[in-house]
Every structure is written in structure tokens, then in C-alpha cells.
Amino acid sequence: MSLFDWFANRQKSGSTTPQGQEREIADGLWTKCEACGALTYTKDLRSNQMVCLECDHHIRIFSDERISQMIDADTWVAIDEGLQPVDPLNFRARKAYIDYIRDTQEKTKLADAVQTGLGQIEGHPIALGVMDFRFMGGSMGSVVGEKLTRLIERATQQRLPVVIVCASGGARMQEGMLSLMQMAKISGALQRHQENRLLYIPVLTHPTTGGVTASFAMLGDIILAEPKAMIAFAGRRVVEQTLREKLPDDFQTSEYLLQHGLVDAIVSRTQLKKTLAQLIRLHQPVSSTSHVVPRSSIKALTKIAPD
């Protein structure tokens, strides 16, 4: 519901505010779209999964809201919540890395930049990892790598599909080489998952960059992306300076990557849960109780079939 529709409904109902009284509007009652500037009643916006009703812009959301949107009610079980980041390099910039971690944990109420767990999507059990850009730009440090690796290994053991929602600025520089090693560790776990003929779907959201793009974000069996998401390895300016040429305006967007075959589909957030459920149904492993056509019937069909 737009702001103008809201006022029109109030006029039709005849509700007026008494003169001399100013009605306070609670914080967060309205949300302004950063793309088109439309004011929308926040309750209506949340019911549309934070996708602008006027221009279809996908407003950034974080891990808690992602999980509630994607996972069936009362089926989410978080795992490895106790893993905590440390400061192996005693890194210090304006302040110590460990102090920065503590401050970010207090602000976000998260242990690190990813939440992992098991749940169901329209009744189908899955293993889900959701990265959170609030936590140091969703950067991939040792905890992010360990949690995702454990998630994938558990999914392989329990024969579950894996979905990872990516939102990251890349590897966490404060952990140096240790952060880069997570790329190989997660990729190795995904390889074992694939060898067991199990499904892995990454969902690329705005932004997905750096070491995350260079590893597990692009290793999916089916790669999905949200509309107009920035998906890249190096920054636009770095690429232009390296190539010494002007890049297209839509370079490093999900639409550009779809056009060039780097993602398989662009899916609106409002259709994401339904799409994932359909893909999981299509790729369910064939069970031993499934109906099998006898070989004699197959031979008979091939004899009847024309040349």
C-alpha cells in the first residue's frame, strides 16, 4: 500500500484527527524505497518480503529475516552457534580486531557473518546457510568457513540438499591467509557433496564479491540470483584499470551474468521459496521404493517405437 492509498482510505472511512492534537507516527511505520523514493507502509512491505511494491526493488534484508522467509514455521534448527572468531594475527588498525569483533557482535547479536542450520522448505528438509552483510560486510573468516564446511558435511551425511544465501564483501583481511584457506575448505566439502549426487544451490544476493564469488558462490549445480544484485570478484574500477577500457553500465549485475551464462536464473525474492521447493522436488534422489519399469516392458516399447 502506497502513502497516497493510505491517505485515500483514511478519507473514505471519515477518520480525522481532532484539531489541536498531533498524532505521533512510530519509527519504522513507513519505509522509503532507495531506488524510486516511494513511501510504503512497512507492514505491507514486509508482507511482500521487502520488495518495493512500486518498482520491484529488492531492499536489503539480513539473515534472521531471510530464514523466516525461506524456512517453514517451527522447522528451523540452528547448528554450530557456539563457534566464536579469534584474532590469530593480533591484527590492529584503528583498534584491535578482537575489539571490533566484540562491538559487531553486540550490535548484530550474531557470533559471526553466517547462520547455519537445518529446516524445511515446503516440507522438504534442507541444510541452509545464510550470510549476513551487517557483520563486517559478510566477510569470510575462519568461523564462516568452518560453519559452512560443517553444514555441508552434515548435509552429505544425512543426504540433504544444501542452499547457501551469499552476501559478502569477500575474504576477511584481518585473518590473512587463514581466511583465504576457507575457499579451498568449503570447495572441498562441496566436491564430496557432489560426488554423493546431492544438490547444492547458491543464491547470490546484493552484494556477492571477492573470495566468496571465487569459490562456493559459483560452484552450484543451479545458481540463482536476485534481480539487480552486484556479483563480482574485483571492483569495477580495478577491472577498468586492468583492461584499460570502459565497461558496460550493467557490468557485474545479475542480469549481465545471466546474459553471459554465469548464473542460471534470476528469481524474485517473492518467488524464491517456491522456486527452491520445485528444484528440490525435481532433484530428489530416487528411493529404493520408487516404481521401476521392468526391463521386459522397456524392450517391448523400443520394438513398437518407429525407427
Short mmCIF file of N, CA, C and O in Angstrom, two decimals, residues 165-247:
data_model
loop_
_atom_site.label_atom_id
_atom_site.label_comp_id
_atom_site.label_asym_id
_atom_site.label_seq_id
_atom_site.Cartn_x
_atom_site.Cartn_y
_atom_site.Cartn_z
N VAL A 165 22.76 -18.81 0.98
CA VAL A 165 22.43 -17.45 0.54
C VAL A 165 23.67 -16.58 0.74
O VAL A 165 24.11 -16.36 1.87
N CYS A 166 24.24 -16.13 -0.35
CA CYS A 166 25.52 -15.41 -0.32
C CYS A 166 25.29 -13.89 -0.27
O CYS A 166 24.49 -13.35 -1.04
N ALA A 167 26.00 -13.23 0.62
CA ALA A 167 26.04 -11.77 0.69
C ALA A 167 27.34 -11.40 1.38
O ALA A 167 27.44 -11.53 2.60
N SER A 168 28.33 -10.98 0.61
CA SER A 168 29.66 -10.84 1.21
C SER A 168 30.54 -9.88 0.42
O SER A 168 30.42 -9.77 -0.81
N GLY A 169 31.43 -9.23 1.15
CA GLY A 169 32.46 -8.41 0.52
C GLY A 169 33.72 -9.20 0.20
O GLY A 169 34.66 -8.66 -0.36
N GLY A 170 33.74 -10.50 0.54
CA GLY A 170 34.89 -11.34 0.23
C GLY A 170 35.58 -11.85 1.47
O GLY A 170 35.02 -11.88 2.57
N ALA A 171 36.83 -12.26 1.31
CA ALA A 171 37.61 -12.81 2.43
C ALA A 171 37.92 -11.72 3.45
O ALA A 171 38.06 -10.54 3.11
N ARG A 172 38.06 -12.12 4.71
CA ARG A 172 38.29 -11.17 5.81
C ARG A 172 39.79 -10.92 5.95
O ARG A 172 40.54 -11.79 6.40
N MET A 173 40.21 -9.72 5.60
CA MET A 173 41.65 -9.41 5.54
C MET A 173 42.30 -9.49 6.92
O MET A 173 43.50 -9.76 7.03
N GLN A 174 41.53 -9.28 8.00
CA GLN A 174 42.11 -9.30 9.33
C GLN A 174 42.61 -10.69 9.75
O GLN A 174 43.34 -10.82 10.73
N GLU A 175 42.22 -11.71 9.00
CA GLU A 175 42.70 -13.07 9.30
C GLU A 175 43.68 -13.57 8.25
O GLU A 175 44.08 -14.74 8.29
N GLY A 176 44.05 -12.71 7.32
CA GLY A 176 45.11 -13.02 6.36
C GLY A 176 44.89 -14.31 5.60
O GLY A 176 43.79 -14.59 5.10
N MET A 177 45.95 -15.12 5.50
CA MET A 177 45.90 -16.35 4.73
C MET A 177 44.86 -17.33 5.25
O MET A 177 44.30 -18.13 4.49
N LEU A 178 44.56 -17.28 6.55
CA LEU A 178 43.58 -18.20 7.12
C LEU A 178 42.21 -18.01 6.48
O LEU A 178 41.45 -18.97 6.30
N SER A 179 41.88 -16.76 6.15
CA SER A 179 40.59 -16.52 5.51
C SER A 179 40.57 -17.07 4.08
O SER A 179 39.56 -17.61 3.63
N LEU A 180 41.68 -16.97 3.37
CA LEU A 180 41.75 -17.49 2.01
C LEU A 180 41.66 -19.02 1.99
O LEU A 180 41.14 -19.61 1.04
N MET A 181 42.16 -19.66 3.03
CA MET A 181 42.11 -21.11 3.10
C MET A 181 40.67 -21.63 3.19
O MET A 181 40.41 -22.79 2.83
N GLN A 182 39.76 -20.78 3.64
CA GLN A 182 38.36 -21.22 3.74
C GLN A 182 37.75 -21.50 2.36
O GLN A 182 36.84 -22.32 2.23
N MET A 183 38.26 -20.81 1.35
CA MET A 183 37.77 -21.04 -0.02
C MET A 183 37.98 -22.50 -0.41
O MET A 183 37.08 -23.16 -0.92
N ALA A 184 39.19 -23.01 -0.17
CA ALA A 184 39.50 -24.40 -0.52
C ALA A 184 38.76 -25.38 0.37
O ALA A 184 38.30 -26.44 -0.10
N LYS A 185 38.62 -25.04 1.66
CA LYS A 185 37.97 -25.96 2.59
C LYS A 185 36.50 -26.16 2.23
O LYS A 185 36.00 -27.31 2.18
N ILE A 186 35.80 -25.07 1.96
CA ILE A 186 34.38 -25.17 1.60
C ILE A 186 34.23 -25.86 0.25
O ILE A 186 33.35 -26.71 0.06
N SER A 187 35.11 -25.52 -0.70
CA SER A 187 35.03 -26.13 -2.03
C SER A 187 35.26 -27.63 -1.97
O SER A 187 34.61 -28.40 -2.69
N GLY A 188 36.18 -28.06 -1.10
CA GLY A 188 36.42 -29.49 -0.93
C GLY A 188 35.20 -30.22 -0.38
O GLY A 188 34.86 -31.32 -0.83
N ALA A 189 34.52 -29.60 0.59
CA ALA A 189 33.31 -30.21 1.15
C ALA A 189 32.22 -30.29 0.09
O ALA A 189 31.48 -31.29 0.02
N LEU A 190 32.12 -29.27 -0.75
CA LEU A 190 31.12 -29.29 -1.83
C LEU A 190 31.43 -30.37 -2.87
O LEU A 190 30.52 -30.97 -3.43
N GLN A 191 32.71 -30.61 -3.11
CA GLN A 191 33.08 -31.66 -4.06
C GLN A 191 32.63 -33.03 -3.55
O GLN A 191 32.09 -33.84 -4.31
N ARG A 192 32.83 -33.28 -2.26
CA ARG A 192 32.39 -34.55 -1.68
C ARG A 192 30.86 -34.65 -1.71
O ARG A 192 30.30 -35.74 -1.92
N HIS A 193 30.19 -33.52 -1.49
CA HIS A 193 28.73 -33.48 -1.57
C HIS A 193 28.26 -33.84 -2.98
O HIS A 193 27.31 -34.61 -3.16
N GLN A 194 28.95 -33.30 -3.98
CA GLN A 194 28.59 -33.57 -5.37
C GLN A 194 28.85 -35.03 -5.74
O GLN A 194 28.08 -35.65 -6.48
N GLU A 195 29.95 -35.59 -5.24
CA GLU A 195 30.28 -36.99 -5.53
C GLU A 195 29.21 -37.93 -5.01
O GLU A 195 29.04 -39.04 -5.51
N ASN A 196 28.45 -37.50 -4.01
CA ASN A 196 27.34 -38.28 -3.48
C ASN A 196 26.03 -37.98 -4.20
O ASN A 196 24.96 -38.37 -3.74
N ARG A 197 26.13 -37.25 -5.34
CA ARG A 197 24.98 -36.94 -6.18
C ARG A 197 23.90 -36.17 -5.41
O ARG A 197 22.69 -36.46 -5.53
N LEU A 198 24.34 -35.20 -4.63
CA LEU A 198 23.43 -34.37 -3.85
C LEU A 198 23.42 -32.94 -4.37
O LEU A 198 24.40 -32.46 -4.93
N LEU A 199 22.31 -32.27 -4.16
CA LEU A 199 22.05 -30.97 -4.77
C LEU A 199 22.64 -29.83 -3.94
O LEU A 199 22.54 -29.82 -2.71
N TYR A 200 23.25 -28.87 -4.63
CA TYR A 200 23.73 -27.64 -3.99
C TYR A 200 23.27 -26.44 -4.82
O TYR A 200 23.54 -26.36 -6.02
N ILE A 201 22.58 -25.49 -4.16
CA ILE A 201 22.08 -24.29 -4.83
C ILE A 201 22.57 -23.06 -4.08
O ILE A 201 22.14 -22.82 -2.94
N PRO A 202 23.46 -22.25 -4.65
CA PRO A 202 23.76 -20.95 -4.07
C PRO A 202 22.77 -19.89 -4.56
O PRO A 202 22.34 -19.94 -5.72
N VAL A 203 22.40 -18.98 -3.67
CA VAL A 203 21.52 -17.86 -4.03
C VAL A 203 22.34 -16.59 -3.86
O VAL A 203 22.73 -16.23 -2.74
N LEU A 204 22.64 -15.90 -4.95
CA LEU A 204 23.51 -14.73 -4.93
C LEU A 204 22.68 -13.48 -4.73
O LEU A 204 21.80 -13.17 -5.53
N THR A 205 22.96 -12.76 -3.64
CA THR A 205 22.23 -11.54 -3.34
C THR A 205 23.20 -10.36 -3.35
O THR A 205 24.41 -10.53 -3.52
N HIS A 206 22.66 -9.17 -3.18
CA HIS A 206 23.47 -7.96 -3.27
C HIS A 206 24.15 -7.63 -1.93
O HIS A 206 23.47 -7.50 -0.93
N PRO A 207 25.50 -7.50 -1.92
CA PRO A 207 26.45 -7.86 -2.98
C PRO A 207 27.07 -9.22 -2.70
O PRO A 207 27.14 -9.66 -1.57
N THR A 208 27.58 -9.87 -3.76
CA THR A 208 28.37 -11.10 -3.62
C THR A 208 29.67 -10.86 -4.36
O THR A 208 29.67 -10.75 -5.59
N THR A 209 30.78 -10.75 -3.63
CA THR A 209 32.03 -10.34 -4.25
C THR A 209 33.22 -11.10 -3.66
O THR A 209 33.08 -11.86 -2.71
N GLY A 210 34.40 -10.85 -4.26
CA GLY A 210 35.67 -11.33 -3.72
C GLY A 210 35.78 -12.84 -3.65
O GLY A 210 35.34 -13.57 -4.55
N GLY A 211 36.38 -13.32 -2.56
CA GLY A 211 36.67 -14.74 -2.41
C GLY A 211 35.44 -15.61 -2.34
O GLY A 211 35.52 -16.81 -2.64
N VAL A 212 34.30 -15.07 -1.94
CA VAL A 212 33.06 -15.85 -1.93
C VAL A 212 32.64 -16.15 -3.37
O VAL A 212 32.29 -17.28 -3.71
N THR A 213 32.69 -15.11 -4.23
CA THR A 213 32.38 -15.33 -5.64
C THR A 213 33.37 -16.29 -6.28
O THR A 213 32.99 -17.12 -7.12
N ALA A 214 34.63 -16.21 -5.87
CA ALA A 214 35.67 -17.05 -6.46
C ALA A 214 35.66 -18.47 -5.95
O ALA A 214 36.47 -19.29 -6.38
N SER A 215 34.74 -18.80 -5.06
CA SER A 215 34.69 -20.17 -4.54
C SER A 215 33.27 -20.69 -4.53
O SER A 215 32.69 -20.92 -5.60
N PHE A 216 32.65 -20.84 -3.37
CA PHE A 216 31.41 -21.61 -3.27
C PHE A 216 30.21 -20.94 -3.92
O PHE A 216 29.24 -21.61 -4.27
N ALA A 217 30.24 -19.61 -4.13
CA ALA A 217 29.10 -18.95 -4.75
C ALA A 217 28.90 -19.39 -6.20
O ALA A 217 27.79 -19.33 -6.72
N MET A 218 29.97 -19.82 -6.85
CA MET A 218 29.90 -20.20 -8.26
C MET A 218 30.05 -21.71 -8.49
O MET A 218 30.29 -22.13 -9.61
N LEU A 219 29.90 -22.50 -7.45
CA LEU A 219 30.08 -23.95 -7.58
C LEU A 219 28.77 -24.71 -7.52
O LEU A 219 28.76 -25.93 -7.37
N GLY A 220 27.66 -24.02 -7.66
CA GLY A 220 26.37 -24.67 -7.53
C GLY A 220 26.00 -25.53 -8.72
O GLY A 220 26.45 -25.30 -9.84
N ASP A 221 25.13 -26.50 -8.46
CA ASP A 221 24.52 -27.26 -9.56
C ASP A 221 23.57 -26.35 -10.33
O ASP A 221 23.47 -26.43 -11.55
N ILE A 222 22.85 -25.51 -9.59
CA ILE A 222 21.98 -24.49 -10.17
C ILE A 222 22.25 -23.20 -9.41
O ILE A 222 22.12 -23.16 -8.18
N ILE A 223 22.64 -22.15 -10.11
CA ILE A 223 22.99 -20.89 -9.47
C ILE A 223 21.86 -19.89 -9.68
O ILE A 223 21.53 -19.54 -10.82
N LEU A 224 21.27 -19.43 -8.57
CA LEU A 224 20.20 -18.44 -8.62
C LEU A 224 20.72 -17.09 -8.15
O LEU A 224 21.68 -17.03 -7.38
N ALA A 225 20.08 -16.03 -8.61
CA ALA A 225 20.46 -14.68 -8.19
C ALA A 225 19.23 -13.81 -8.05
O ALA A 225 18.22 -14.03 -8.74
N GLU A 226 19.30 -12.84 -7.14
CA GLU A 226 18.23 -11.86 -7.02
C GLU A 226 18.39 -10.78 -8.10
O GLU A 226 19.50 -10.54 -8.57
N PRO A 227 17.30 -10.12 -8.49
CA PRO A 227 17.40 -9.08 -9.51
C PRO A 227 18.33 -7.95 -9.10
O PRO A 227 18.35 -7.52 -7.94
N LYS A 228 19.13 -7.48 -10.05
CA LYS A 228 20.00 -6.30 -9.92
C LYS A 228 21.03 -6.44 -8.80
O LYS A 228 21.52 -5.43 -8.27
N ALA A 229 21.36 -7.65 -8.43
CA ALA A 229 22.39 -7.86 -7.42
C ALA A 229 23.78 -7.63 -8.02
O ALA A 229 24.03 -7.97 -9.18
N MET A 230 24.68 -7.05 -7.24
CA MET A 230 26.07 -6.90 -7.68
C MET A 230 26.80 -8.21 -7.40
O MET A 230 26.85 -8.67 -6.26
N ILE A 231 27.35 -8.81 -8.45
CA ILE A 231 28.07 -10.06 -8.34
C ILE A 231 29.41 -9.88 -9.04
O ILE A 231 29.44 -9.60 -10.24
N ALA A 232 30.51 -10.00 -8.30
CA ALA A 232 31.81 -9.67 -8.88
C ALA A 232 32.93 -10.33 -8.09
O ALA A 232 32.71 -10.82 -6.98
N PHE A 233 34.11 -10.33 -8.67
CA PHE A 233 35.31 -10.68 -7.92
C PHE A 233 36.05 -9.41 -7.54
O PHE A 233 36.06 -9.00 -6.40
N ALA A 234 36.63 -8.72 -8.50
CA ALA A 234 37.29 -7.44 -8.25
C ALA A 234 36.32 -6.30 -8.51
O ALA A 234 35.31 -6.46 -9.21
N GLY A 235 36.63 -5.13 -7.96
CA GLY A 235 35.79 -3.97 -8.14
C GLY A 235 35.80 -3.46 -9.57
O GLY A 235 36.73 -3.71 -10.34
N ARG A 236 34.77 -2.72 -9.92
CA ARG A 236 34.62 -2.21 -11.29
C ARG A 236 35.82 -1.36 -11.69
O ARG A 236 36.35 -1.50 -12.79
N ARG A 237 36.26 -0.48 -10.81
CA ARG A 237 37.38 0.41 -11.14
C ARG A 237 38.66 -0.38 -11.40
O ARG A 237 39.43 -0.06 -12.32
N VAL A 238 38.89 -1.42 -10.59
CA VAL A 238 40.09 -2.24 -10.78
C VAL A 238 40.06 -2.94 -12.14
O VAL A 238 41.07 -2.99 -12.85
N VAL A 239 38.89 -3.46 -12.52
CA VAL A 239 38.77 -4.15 -13.80
C VAL A 239 38.99 -3.17 -14.95
O VAL A 239 39.69 -3.49 -15.93
N GLU A 240 38.41 -1.98 -14.83
CA GLU A 240 38.59 -0.98 -15.90
C GLU A 240 40.05 -0.57 -16.04
O GLU A 240 40.56 -0.42 -17.16
N GLN A 241 40.73 -0.40 -14.93
CA GLN A 241 42.14 -0.01 -14.99
C GLN A 241 42.99 -1.14 -15.54
O GLN A 241 43.98 -0.88 -16.25
N THR A 242 42.62 -2.38 -15.25
CA THR A 242 43.38 -3.52 -15.76
C THR A 242 43.18 -3.69 -17.26
O THR A 242 44.14 -3.89 -18.02
N LEU A 243 41.92 -3.61 -17.71
CA LEU A 243 41.61 -3.82 -19.12
C LEU A 243 41.84 -2.56 -19.96
O LEU A 243 41.93 -2.64 -21.18
N ARG A 244 41.86 -1.40 -19.26
CA ARG A 244 42.02 -0.11 -19.93
C ARG A 244 40.93 0.12 -20.97
O ARG A 244 41.18 0.54 -22.11
N GLU A 245 39.71 -0.17 -20.57
CA GLU A 245 38.55 0.11 -21.43
C GLU A 245 37.32 0.33 -20.57
O GLU A 245 37.26 -0.10 -19.41
N LYS A 246 36.34 1.02 -21.14
CA LYS A 246 35.10 1.33 -20.44
C LYS A 246 34.20 0.12 -20.42
O LYS A 246 34.00 -0.54 -21.45
N LEU A 247 33.66 -0.20 -19.26
CA LEU A 247 32.79 -1.36 -19.12
C LEU A 247 31.33 -0.97 -19.30
O LEU A 247 30.96 0.19 -19.09
#
